[in-house]
JSON list of N, CA and C in Angstrom, two decimals:
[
{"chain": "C", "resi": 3, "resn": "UNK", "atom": "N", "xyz": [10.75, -12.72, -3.35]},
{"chain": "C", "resi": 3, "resn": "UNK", "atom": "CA", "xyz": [10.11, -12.01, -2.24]},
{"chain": "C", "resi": 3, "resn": "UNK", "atom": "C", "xyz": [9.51, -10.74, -2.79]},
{"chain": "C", "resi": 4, "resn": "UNK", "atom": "N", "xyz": [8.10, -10.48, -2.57]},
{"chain": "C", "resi": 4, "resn": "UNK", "atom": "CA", "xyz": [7.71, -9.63, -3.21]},
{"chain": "C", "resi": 4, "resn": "UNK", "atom": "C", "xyz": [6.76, -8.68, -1.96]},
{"chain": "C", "resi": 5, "resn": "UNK", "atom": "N", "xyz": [6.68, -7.69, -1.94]},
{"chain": "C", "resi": 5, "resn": "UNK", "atom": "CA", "xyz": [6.27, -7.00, -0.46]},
{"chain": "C", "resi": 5, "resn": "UNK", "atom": "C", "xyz": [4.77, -5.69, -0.59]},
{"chain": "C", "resi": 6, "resn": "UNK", "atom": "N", "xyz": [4.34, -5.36, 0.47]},
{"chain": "C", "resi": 6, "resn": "UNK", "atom": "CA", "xyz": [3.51, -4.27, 0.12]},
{"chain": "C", "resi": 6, "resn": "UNK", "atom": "C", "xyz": [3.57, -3.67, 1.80]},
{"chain": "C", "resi": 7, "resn": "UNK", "atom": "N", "xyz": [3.13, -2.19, 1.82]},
{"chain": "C", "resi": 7, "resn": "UNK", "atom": "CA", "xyz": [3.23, -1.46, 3.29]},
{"chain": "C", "resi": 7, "resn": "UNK", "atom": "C", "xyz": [2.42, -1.15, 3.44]},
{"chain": "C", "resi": 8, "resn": "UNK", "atom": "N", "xyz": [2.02, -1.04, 4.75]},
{"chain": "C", "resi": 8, "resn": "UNK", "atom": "CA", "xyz": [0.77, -0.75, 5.06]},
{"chain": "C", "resi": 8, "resn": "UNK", "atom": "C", "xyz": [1.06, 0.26, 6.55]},
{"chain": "C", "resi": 9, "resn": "UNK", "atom": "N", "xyz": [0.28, 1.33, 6.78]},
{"chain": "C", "resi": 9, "resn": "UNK", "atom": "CA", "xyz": [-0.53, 1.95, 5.77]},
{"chain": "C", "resi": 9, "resn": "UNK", "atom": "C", "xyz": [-0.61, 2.54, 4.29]},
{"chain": "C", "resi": 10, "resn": "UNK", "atom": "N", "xyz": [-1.13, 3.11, 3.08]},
{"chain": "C", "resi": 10, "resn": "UNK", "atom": "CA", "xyz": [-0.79, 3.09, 1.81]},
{"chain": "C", "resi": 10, "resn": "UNK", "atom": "C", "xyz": [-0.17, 4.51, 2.26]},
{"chain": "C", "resi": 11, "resn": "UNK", "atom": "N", "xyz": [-0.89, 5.72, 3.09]},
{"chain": "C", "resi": 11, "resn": "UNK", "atom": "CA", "xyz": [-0.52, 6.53, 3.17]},
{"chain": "C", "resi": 11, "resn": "UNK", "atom": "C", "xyz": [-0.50, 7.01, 4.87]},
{"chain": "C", "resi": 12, "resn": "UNK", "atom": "N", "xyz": [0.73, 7.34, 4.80]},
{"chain": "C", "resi": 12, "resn": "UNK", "atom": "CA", "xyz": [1.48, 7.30, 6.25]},
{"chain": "C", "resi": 12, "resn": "UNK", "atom": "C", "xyz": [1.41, 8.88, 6.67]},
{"chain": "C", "resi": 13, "resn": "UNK", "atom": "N", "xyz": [-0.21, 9.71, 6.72]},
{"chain": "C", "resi": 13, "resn": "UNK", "atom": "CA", "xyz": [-0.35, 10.29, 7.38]},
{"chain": "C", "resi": 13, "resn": "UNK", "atom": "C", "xyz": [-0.54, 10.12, 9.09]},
{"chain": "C", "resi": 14, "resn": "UNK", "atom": "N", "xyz": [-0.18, 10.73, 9.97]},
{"chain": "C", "resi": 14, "resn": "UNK", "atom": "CA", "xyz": [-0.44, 10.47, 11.23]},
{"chain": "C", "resi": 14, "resn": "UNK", "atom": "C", "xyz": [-0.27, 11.87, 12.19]},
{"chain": "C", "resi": 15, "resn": "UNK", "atom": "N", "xyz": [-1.07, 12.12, 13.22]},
{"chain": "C", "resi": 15, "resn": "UNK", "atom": "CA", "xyz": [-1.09, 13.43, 14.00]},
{"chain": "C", "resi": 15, "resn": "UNK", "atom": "C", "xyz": [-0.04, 13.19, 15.39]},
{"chain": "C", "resi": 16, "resn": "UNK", "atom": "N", "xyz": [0.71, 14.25, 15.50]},
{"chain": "C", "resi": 16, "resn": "UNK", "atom": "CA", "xyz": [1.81, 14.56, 16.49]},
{"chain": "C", "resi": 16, "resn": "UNK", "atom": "C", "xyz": [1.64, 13.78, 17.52]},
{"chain": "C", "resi": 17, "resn": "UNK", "atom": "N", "xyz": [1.89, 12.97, 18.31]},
{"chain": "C", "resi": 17, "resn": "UNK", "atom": "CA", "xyz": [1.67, 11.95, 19.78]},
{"chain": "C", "resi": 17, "resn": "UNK", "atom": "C", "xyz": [1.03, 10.67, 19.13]},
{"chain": "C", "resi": 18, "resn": "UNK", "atom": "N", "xyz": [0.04, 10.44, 18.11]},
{"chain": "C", "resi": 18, "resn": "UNK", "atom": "CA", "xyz": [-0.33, 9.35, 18.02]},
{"chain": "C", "resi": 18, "resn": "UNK", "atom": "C", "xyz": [0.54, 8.00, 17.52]},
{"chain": "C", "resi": 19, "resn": "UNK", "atom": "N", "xyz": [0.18, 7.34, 17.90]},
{"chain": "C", "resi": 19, "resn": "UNK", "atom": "CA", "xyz": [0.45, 5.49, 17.28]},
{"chain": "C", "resi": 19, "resn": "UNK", "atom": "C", "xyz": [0.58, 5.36, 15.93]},
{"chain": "C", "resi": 20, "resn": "UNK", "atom": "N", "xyz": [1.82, 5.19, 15.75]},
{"chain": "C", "resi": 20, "resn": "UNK", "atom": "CA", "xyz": [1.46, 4.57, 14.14]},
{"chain": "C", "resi": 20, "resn": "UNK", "atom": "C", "xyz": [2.35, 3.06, 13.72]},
{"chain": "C", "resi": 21, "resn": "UNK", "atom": "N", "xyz": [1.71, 2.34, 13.56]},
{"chain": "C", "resi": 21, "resn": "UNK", "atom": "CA", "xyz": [2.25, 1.08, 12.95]},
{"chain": "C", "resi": 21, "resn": "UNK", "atom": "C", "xyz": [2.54, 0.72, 11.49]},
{"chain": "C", "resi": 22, "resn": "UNK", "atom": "N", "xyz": [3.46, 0.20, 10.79]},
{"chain": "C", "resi": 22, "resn": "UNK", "atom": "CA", "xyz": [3.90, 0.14, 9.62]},
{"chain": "C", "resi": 22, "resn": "UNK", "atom": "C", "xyz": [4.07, -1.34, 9.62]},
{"chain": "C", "resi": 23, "resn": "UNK", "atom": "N", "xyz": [3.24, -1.94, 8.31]},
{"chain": "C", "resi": 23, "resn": "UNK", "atom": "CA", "xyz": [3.43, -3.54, 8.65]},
{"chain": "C", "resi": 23, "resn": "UNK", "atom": "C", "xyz": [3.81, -4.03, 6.98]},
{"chain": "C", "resi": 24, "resn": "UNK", "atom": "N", "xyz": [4.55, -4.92, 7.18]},
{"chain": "C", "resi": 24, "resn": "UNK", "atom": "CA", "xyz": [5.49, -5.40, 5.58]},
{"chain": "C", "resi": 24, "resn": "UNK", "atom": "C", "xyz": [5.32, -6.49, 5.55]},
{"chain": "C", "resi": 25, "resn": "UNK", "atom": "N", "xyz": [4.46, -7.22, 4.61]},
{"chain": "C", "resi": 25, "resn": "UNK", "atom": "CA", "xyz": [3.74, -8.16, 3.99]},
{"chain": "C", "resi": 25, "resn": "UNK", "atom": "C", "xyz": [5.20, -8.83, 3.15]},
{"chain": "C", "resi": 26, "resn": "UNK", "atom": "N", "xyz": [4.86, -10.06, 2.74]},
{"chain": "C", "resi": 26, "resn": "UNK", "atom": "CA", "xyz": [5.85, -10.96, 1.80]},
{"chain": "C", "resi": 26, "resn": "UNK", "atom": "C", "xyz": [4.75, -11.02, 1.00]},
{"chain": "C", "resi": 27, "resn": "UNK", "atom": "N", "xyz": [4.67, -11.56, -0.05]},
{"chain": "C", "resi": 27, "resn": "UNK", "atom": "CA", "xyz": [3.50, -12.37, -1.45]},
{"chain": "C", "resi": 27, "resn": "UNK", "atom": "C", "xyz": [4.05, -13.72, -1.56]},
{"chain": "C", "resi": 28, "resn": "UNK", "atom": "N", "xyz": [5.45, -14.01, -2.06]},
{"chain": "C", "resi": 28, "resn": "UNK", "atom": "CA", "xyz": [6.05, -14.84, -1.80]},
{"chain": "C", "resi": 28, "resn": "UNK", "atom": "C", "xyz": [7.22, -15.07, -0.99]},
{"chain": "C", "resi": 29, "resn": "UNK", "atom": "N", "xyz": [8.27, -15.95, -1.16]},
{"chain": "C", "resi": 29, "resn": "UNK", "atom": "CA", "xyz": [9.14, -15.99, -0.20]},
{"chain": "C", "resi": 29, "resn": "UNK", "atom": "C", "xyz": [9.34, -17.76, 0.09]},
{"chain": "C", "resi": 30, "resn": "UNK", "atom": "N", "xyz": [10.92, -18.22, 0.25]},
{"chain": "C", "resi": 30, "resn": "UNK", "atom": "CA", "xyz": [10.79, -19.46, 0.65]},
{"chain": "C", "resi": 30, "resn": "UNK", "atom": "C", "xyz": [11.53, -19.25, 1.67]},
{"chain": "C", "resi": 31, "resn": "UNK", "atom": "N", "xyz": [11.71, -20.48, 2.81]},
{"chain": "C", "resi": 31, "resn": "UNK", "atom": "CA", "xyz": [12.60, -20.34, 4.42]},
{"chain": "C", "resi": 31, "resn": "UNK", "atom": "C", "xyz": [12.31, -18.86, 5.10]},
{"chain": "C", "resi": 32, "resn": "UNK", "atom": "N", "xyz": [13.20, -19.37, 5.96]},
{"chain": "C", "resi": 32, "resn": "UNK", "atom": "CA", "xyz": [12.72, -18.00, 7.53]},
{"chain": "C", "resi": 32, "resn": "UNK", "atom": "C", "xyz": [12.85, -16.70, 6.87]},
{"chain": "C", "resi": 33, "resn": "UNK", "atom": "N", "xyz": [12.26, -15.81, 7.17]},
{"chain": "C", "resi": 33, "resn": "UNK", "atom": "CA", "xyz": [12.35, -14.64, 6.67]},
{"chain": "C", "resi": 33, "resn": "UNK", "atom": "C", "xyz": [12.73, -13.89, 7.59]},
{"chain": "C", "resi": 34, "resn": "UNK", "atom": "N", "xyz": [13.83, -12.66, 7.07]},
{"chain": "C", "resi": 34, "resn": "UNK", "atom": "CA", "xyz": [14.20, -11.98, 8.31]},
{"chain": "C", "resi": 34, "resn": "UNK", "atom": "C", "xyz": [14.05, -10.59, 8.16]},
{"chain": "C", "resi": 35, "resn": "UNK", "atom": "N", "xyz": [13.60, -9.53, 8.37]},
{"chain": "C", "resi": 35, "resn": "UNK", "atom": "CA", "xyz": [13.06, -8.06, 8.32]},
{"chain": "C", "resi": 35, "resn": "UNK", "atom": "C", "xyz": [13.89, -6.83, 8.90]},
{"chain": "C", "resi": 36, "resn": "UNK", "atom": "N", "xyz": [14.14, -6.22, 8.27]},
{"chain": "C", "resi": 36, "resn": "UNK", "atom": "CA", "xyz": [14.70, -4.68, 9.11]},
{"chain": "C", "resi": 36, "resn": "UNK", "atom": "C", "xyz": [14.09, -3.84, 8.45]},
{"chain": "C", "resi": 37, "resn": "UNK", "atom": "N", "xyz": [13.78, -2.73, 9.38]},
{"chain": "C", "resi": 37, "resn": "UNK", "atom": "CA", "xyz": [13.39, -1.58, 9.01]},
{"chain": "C", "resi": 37, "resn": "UNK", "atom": "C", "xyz": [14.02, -0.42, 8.78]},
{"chain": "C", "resi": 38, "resn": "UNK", "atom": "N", "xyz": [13.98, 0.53, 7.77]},
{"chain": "C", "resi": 38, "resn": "UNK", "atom": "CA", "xyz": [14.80, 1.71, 7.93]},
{"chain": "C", "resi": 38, "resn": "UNK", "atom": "C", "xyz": [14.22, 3.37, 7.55]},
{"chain": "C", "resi": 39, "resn": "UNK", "atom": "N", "xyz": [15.17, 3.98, 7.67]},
{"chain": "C", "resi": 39, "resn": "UNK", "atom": "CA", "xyz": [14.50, 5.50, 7.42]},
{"chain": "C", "resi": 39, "resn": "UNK", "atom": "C", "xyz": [15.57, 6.18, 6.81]},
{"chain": "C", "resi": 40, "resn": "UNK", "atom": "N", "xyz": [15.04, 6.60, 5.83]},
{"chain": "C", "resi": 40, "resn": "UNK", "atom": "CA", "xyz": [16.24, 6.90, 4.44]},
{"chain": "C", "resi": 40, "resn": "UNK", "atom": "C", "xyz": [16.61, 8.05, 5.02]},
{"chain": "C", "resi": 41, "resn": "UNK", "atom": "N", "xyz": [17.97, 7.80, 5.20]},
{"chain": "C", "resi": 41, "resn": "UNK", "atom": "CA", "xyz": [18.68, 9.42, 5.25]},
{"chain": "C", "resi": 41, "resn": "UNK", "atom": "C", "xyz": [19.34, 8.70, 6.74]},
{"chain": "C", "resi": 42, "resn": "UNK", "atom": "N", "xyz": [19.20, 7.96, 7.83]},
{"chain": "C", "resi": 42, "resn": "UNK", "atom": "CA", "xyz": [19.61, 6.85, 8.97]},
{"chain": "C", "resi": 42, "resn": "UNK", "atom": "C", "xyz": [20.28, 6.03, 8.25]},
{"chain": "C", "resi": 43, "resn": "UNK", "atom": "N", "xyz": [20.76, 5.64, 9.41]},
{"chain": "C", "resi": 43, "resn": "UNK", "atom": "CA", "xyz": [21.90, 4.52, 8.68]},
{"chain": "C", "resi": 43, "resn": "UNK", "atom": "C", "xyz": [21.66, 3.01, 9.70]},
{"chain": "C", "resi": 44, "resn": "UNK", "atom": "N", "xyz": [21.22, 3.36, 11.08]},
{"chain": "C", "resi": 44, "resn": "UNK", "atom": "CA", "xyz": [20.96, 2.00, 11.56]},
{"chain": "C", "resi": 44, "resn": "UNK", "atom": "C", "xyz": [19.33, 1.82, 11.12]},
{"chain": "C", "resi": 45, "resn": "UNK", "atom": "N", "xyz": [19.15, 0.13, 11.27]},
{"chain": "C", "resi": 45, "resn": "UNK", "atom": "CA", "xyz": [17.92, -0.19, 11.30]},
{"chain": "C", "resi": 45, "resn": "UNK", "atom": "C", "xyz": [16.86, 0.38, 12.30]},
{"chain": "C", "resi": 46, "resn": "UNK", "atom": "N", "xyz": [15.80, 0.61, 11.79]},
{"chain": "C", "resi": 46, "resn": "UNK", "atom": "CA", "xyz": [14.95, 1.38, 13.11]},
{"chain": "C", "resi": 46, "resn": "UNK", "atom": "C", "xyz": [14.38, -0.32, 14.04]},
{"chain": "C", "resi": 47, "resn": "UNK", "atom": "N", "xyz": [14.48, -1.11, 13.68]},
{"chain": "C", "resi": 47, "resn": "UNK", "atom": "CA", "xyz": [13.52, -2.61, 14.06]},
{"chain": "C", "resi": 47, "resn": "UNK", "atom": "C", "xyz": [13.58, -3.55, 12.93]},
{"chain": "C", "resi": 48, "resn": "UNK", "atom": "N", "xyz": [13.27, -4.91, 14.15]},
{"chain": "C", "resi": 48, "resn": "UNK", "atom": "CA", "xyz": [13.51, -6.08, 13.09]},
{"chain": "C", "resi": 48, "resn": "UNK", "atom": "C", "xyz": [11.83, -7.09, 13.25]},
{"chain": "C", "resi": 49, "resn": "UNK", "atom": "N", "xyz": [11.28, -7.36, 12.35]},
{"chain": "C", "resi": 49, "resn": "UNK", "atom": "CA", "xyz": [10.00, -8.13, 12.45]},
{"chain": "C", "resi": 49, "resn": "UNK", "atom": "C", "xyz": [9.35, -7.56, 11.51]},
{"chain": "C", "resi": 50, "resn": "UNK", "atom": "N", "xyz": [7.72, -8.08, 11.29]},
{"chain": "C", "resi": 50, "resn": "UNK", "atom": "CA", "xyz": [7.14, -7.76, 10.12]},
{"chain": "C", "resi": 50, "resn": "UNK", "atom": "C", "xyz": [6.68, -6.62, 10.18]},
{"chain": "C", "resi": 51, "resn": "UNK", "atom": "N", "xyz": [6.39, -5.76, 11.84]},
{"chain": "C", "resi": 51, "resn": "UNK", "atom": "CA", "xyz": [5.48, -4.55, 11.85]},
{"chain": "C", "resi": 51, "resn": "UNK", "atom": "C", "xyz": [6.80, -3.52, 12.59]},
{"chain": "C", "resi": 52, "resn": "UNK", "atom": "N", "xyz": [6.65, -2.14, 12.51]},
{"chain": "C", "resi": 52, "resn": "UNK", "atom": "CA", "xyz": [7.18, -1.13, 13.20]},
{"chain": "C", "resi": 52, "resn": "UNK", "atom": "C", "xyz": [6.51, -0.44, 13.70]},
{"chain": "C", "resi": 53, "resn": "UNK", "atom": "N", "xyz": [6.52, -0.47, 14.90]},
{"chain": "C", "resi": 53, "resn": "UNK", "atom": "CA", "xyz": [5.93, 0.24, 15.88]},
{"chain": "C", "resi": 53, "resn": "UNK", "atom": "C", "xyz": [6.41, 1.76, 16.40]},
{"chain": "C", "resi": 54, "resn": "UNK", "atom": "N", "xyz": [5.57, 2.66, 16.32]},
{"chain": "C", "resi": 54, "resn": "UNK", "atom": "CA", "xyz": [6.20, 3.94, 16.71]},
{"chain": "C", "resi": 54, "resn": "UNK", "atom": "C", "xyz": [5.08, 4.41, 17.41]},
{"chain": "C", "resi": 55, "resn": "UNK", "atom": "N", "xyz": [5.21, 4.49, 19.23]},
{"chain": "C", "resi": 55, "resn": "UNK", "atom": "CA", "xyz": [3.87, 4.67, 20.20]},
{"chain": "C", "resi": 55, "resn": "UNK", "atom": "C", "xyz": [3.41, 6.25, 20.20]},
{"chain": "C", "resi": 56, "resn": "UNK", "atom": "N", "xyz": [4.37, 7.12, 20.31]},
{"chain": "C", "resi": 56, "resn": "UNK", "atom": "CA", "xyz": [4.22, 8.35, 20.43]},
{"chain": "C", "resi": 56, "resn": "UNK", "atom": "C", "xyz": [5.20, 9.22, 19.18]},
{"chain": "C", "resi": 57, "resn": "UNK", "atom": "N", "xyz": [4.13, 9.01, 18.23]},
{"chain": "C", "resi": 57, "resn": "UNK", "atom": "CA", "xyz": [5.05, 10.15, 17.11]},
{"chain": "C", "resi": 57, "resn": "UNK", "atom": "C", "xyz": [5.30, 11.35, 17.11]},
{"chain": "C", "resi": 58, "resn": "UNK", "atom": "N", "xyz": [6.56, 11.68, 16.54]},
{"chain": "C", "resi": 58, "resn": "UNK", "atom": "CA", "xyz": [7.41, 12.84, 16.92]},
{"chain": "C", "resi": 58, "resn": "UNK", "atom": "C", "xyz": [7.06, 13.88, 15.43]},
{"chain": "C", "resi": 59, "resn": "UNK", "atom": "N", "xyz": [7.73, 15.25, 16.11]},
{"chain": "C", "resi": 59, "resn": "UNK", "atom": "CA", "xyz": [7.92, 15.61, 14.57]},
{"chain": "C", "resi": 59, "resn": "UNK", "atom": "C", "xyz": [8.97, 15.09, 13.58]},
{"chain": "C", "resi": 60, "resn": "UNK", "atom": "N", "xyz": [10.09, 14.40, 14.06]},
{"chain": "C", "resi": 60, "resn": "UNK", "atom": "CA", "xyz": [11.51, 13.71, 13.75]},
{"chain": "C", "resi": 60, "resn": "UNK", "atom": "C", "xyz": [11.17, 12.26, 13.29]},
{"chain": "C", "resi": 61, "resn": "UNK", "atom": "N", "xyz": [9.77, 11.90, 13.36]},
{"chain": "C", "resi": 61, "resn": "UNK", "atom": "CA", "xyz": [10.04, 10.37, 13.07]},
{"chain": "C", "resi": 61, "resn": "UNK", "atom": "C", "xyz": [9.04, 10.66, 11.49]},
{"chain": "C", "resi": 62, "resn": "UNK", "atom": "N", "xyz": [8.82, 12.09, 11.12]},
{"chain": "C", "resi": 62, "resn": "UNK", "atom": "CA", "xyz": [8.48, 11.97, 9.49]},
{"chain": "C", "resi": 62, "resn": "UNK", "atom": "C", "xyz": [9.99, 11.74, 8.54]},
{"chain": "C", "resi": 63, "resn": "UNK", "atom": "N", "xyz": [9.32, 11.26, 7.41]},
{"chain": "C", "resi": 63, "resn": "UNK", "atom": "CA", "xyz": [10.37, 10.47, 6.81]},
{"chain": "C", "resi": 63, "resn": "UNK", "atom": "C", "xyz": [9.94, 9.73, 5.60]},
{"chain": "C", "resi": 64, "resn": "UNK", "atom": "N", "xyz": [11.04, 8.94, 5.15]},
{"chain": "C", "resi": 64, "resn": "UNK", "atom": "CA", "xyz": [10.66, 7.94, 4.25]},
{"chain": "C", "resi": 64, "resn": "UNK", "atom": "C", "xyz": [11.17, 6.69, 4.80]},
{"chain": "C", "resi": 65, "resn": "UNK", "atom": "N", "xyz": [10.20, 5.70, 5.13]},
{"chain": "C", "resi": 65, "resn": "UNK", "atom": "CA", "xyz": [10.58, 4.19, 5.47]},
{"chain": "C", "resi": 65, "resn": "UNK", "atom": "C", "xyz": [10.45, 3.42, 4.84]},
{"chain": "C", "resi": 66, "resn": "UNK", "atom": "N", "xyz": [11.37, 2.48, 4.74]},
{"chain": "C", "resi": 66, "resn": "UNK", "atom": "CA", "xyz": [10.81, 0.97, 3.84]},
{"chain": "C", "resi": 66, "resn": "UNK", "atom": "C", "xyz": [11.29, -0.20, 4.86]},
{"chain": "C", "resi": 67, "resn": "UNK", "atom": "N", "xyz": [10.87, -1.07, 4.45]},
{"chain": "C", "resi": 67, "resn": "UNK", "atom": "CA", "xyz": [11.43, -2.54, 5.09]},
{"chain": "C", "resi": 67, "resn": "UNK", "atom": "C", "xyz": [11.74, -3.60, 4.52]},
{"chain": "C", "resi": 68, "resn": "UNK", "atom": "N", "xyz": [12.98, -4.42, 4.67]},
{"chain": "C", "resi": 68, "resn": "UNK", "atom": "CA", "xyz": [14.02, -5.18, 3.66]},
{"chain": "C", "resi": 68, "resn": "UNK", "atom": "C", "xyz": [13.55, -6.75, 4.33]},
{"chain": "C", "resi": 69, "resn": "UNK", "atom": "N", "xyz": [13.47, -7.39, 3.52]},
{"chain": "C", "resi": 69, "resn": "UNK", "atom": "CA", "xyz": [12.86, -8.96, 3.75]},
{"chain": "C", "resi": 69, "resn": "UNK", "atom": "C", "xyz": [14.07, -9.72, 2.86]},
{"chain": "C", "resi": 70, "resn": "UNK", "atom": "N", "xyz": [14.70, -10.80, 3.76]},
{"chain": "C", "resi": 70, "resn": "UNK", "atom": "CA", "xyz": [15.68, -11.40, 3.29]},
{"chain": "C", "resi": 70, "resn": "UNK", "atom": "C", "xyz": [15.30, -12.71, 3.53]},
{"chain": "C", "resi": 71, "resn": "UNK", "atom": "N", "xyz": [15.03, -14.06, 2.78]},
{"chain": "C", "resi": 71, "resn": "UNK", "atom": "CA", "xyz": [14.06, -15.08, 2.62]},
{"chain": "C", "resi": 71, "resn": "UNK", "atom": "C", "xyz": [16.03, -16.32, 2.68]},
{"chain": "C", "resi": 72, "resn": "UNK", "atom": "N", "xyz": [17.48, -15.53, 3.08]},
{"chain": "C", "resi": 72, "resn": "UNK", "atom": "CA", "xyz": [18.09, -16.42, 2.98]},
{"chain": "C", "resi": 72, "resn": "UNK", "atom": "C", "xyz": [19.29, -16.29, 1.68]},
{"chain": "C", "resi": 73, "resn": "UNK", "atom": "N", "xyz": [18.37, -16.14, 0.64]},
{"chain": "C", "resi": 73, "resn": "UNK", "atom": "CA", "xyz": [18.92, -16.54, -0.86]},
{"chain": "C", "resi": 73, "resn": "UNK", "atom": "C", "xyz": [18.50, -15.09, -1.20]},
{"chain": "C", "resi": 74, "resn": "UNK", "atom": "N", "xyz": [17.84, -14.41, -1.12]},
{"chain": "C", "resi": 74, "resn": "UNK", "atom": "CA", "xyz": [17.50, -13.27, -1.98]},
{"chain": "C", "resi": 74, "resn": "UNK", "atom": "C", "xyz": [16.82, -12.11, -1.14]},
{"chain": "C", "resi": 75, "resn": "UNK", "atom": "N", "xyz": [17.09, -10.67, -1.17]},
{"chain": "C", "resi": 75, "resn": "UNK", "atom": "CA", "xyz": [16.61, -9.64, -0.48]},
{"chain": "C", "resi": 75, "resn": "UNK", "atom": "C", "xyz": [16.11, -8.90, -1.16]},
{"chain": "C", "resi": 76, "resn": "UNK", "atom": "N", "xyz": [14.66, -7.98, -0.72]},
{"chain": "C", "resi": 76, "resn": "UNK", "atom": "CA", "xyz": [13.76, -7.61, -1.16]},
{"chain": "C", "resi": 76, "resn": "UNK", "atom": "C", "xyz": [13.98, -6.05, -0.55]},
{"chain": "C", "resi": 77, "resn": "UNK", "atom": "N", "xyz": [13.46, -5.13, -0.87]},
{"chain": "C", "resi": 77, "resn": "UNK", "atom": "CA", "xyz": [13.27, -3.97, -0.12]},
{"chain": "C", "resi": 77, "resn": "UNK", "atom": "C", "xyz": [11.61, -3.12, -0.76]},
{"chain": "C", "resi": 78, "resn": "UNK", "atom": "N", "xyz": [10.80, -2.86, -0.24]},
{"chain": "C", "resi": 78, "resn": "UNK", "atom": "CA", "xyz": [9.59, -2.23, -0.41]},
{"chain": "C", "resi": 78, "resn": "UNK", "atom": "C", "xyz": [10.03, -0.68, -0.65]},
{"chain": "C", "resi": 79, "resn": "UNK", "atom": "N", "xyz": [9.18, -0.27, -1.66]},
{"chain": "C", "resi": 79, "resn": "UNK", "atom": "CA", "xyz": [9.28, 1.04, -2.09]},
{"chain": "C", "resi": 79, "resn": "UNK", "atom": "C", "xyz": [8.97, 1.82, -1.09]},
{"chain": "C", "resi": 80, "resn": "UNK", "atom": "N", "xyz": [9.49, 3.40, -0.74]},
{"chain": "C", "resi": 80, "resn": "UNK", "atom": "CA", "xyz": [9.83, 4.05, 0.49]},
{"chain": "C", "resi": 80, "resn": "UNK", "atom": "C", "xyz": [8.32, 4.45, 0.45]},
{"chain": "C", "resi": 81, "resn": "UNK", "atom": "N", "xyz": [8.14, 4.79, 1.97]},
{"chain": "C", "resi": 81, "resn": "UNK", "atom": "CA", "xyz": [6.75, 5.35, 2.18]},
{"chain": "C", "resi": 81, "resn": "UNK", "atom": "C", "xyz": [6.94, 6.43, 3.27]},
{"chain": "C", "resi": 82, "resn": "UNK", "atom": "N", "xyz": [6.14, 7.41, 2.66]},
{"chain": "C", "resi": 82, "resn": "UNK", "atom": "CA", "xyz": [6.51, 8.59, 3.18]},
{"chain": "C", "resi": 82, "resn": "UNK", "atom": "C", "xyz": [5.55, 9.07, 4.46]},
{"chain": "C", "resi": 83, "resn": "UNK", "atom": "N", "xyz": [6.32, 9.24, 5.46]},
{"chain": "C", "resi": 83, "resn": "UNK", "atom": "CA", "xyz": [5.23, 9.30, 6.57]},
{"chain": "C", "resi": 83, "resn": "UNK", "atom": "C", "xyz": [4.81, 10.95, 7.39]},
{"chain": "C", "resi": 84, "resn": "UNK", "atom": "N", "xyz": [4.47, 11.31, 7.15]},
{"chain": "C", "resi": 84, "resn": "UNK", "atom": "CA", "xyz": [3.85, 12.83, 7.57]},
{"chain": "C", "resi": 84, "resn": "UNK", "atom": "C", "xyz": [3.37, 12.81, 8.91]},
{"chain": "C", "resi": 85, "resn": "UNK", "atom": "N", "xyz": [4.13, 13.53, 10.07]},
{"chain": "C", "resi": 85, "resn": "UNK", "atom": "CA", "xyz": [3.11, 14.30, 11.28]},
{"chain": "C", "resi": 85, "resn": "UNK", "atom": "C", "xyz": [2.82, 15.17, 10.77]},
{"chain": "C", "resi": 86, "resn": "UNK", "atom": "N", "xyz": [1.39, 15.28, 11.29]},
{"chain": "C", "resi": 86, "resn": "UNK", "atom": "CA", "xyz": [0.63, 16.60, 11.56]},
{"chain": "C", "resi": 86, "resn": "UNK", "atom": "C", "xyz": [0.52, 16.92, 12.54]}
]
């Protein structure tokens, strides 16, 4: 399982929308997704995208998202997300 995040850079302004979406490259059987925010301890969401409607100053951070294909778990390098 091999992954990439999108956006590359997770600037975003105070109230707006920001979506975070976690790609596979490969991968065999169901794939299952959580999201997290380093320094949290529960998952923020489970699926390929994370949705955050109205950003806070509290939801900057570093996120990644963990793809588990069953047999083997993946985690995407953290991406650092900035309000402005």
């Amino acid at each position: 399982v091999s992954l990439s995040v999108q956006p590359p850079v997770g600037q975003v302004a105070l109230g707006n929308h920001l979506v975070l979406s976690c790609t596979v490259a490969m991968g065999t059987g169901p794939l299952s997704f959580s999201w997290h925010r380093v320094g949290s301890g529960a998952p923020l969401g489970t699926g390929p995208h994370l949705e955050l409607p109205h950003v806070g100053h509290n939801d900057s951070g570093q996120y990644r998202c963990r793809v588990s294909d069953g047999d083997s778990v993946a985690e995407s390098d953290p991406l650092n997300v900035t309000v402005l």
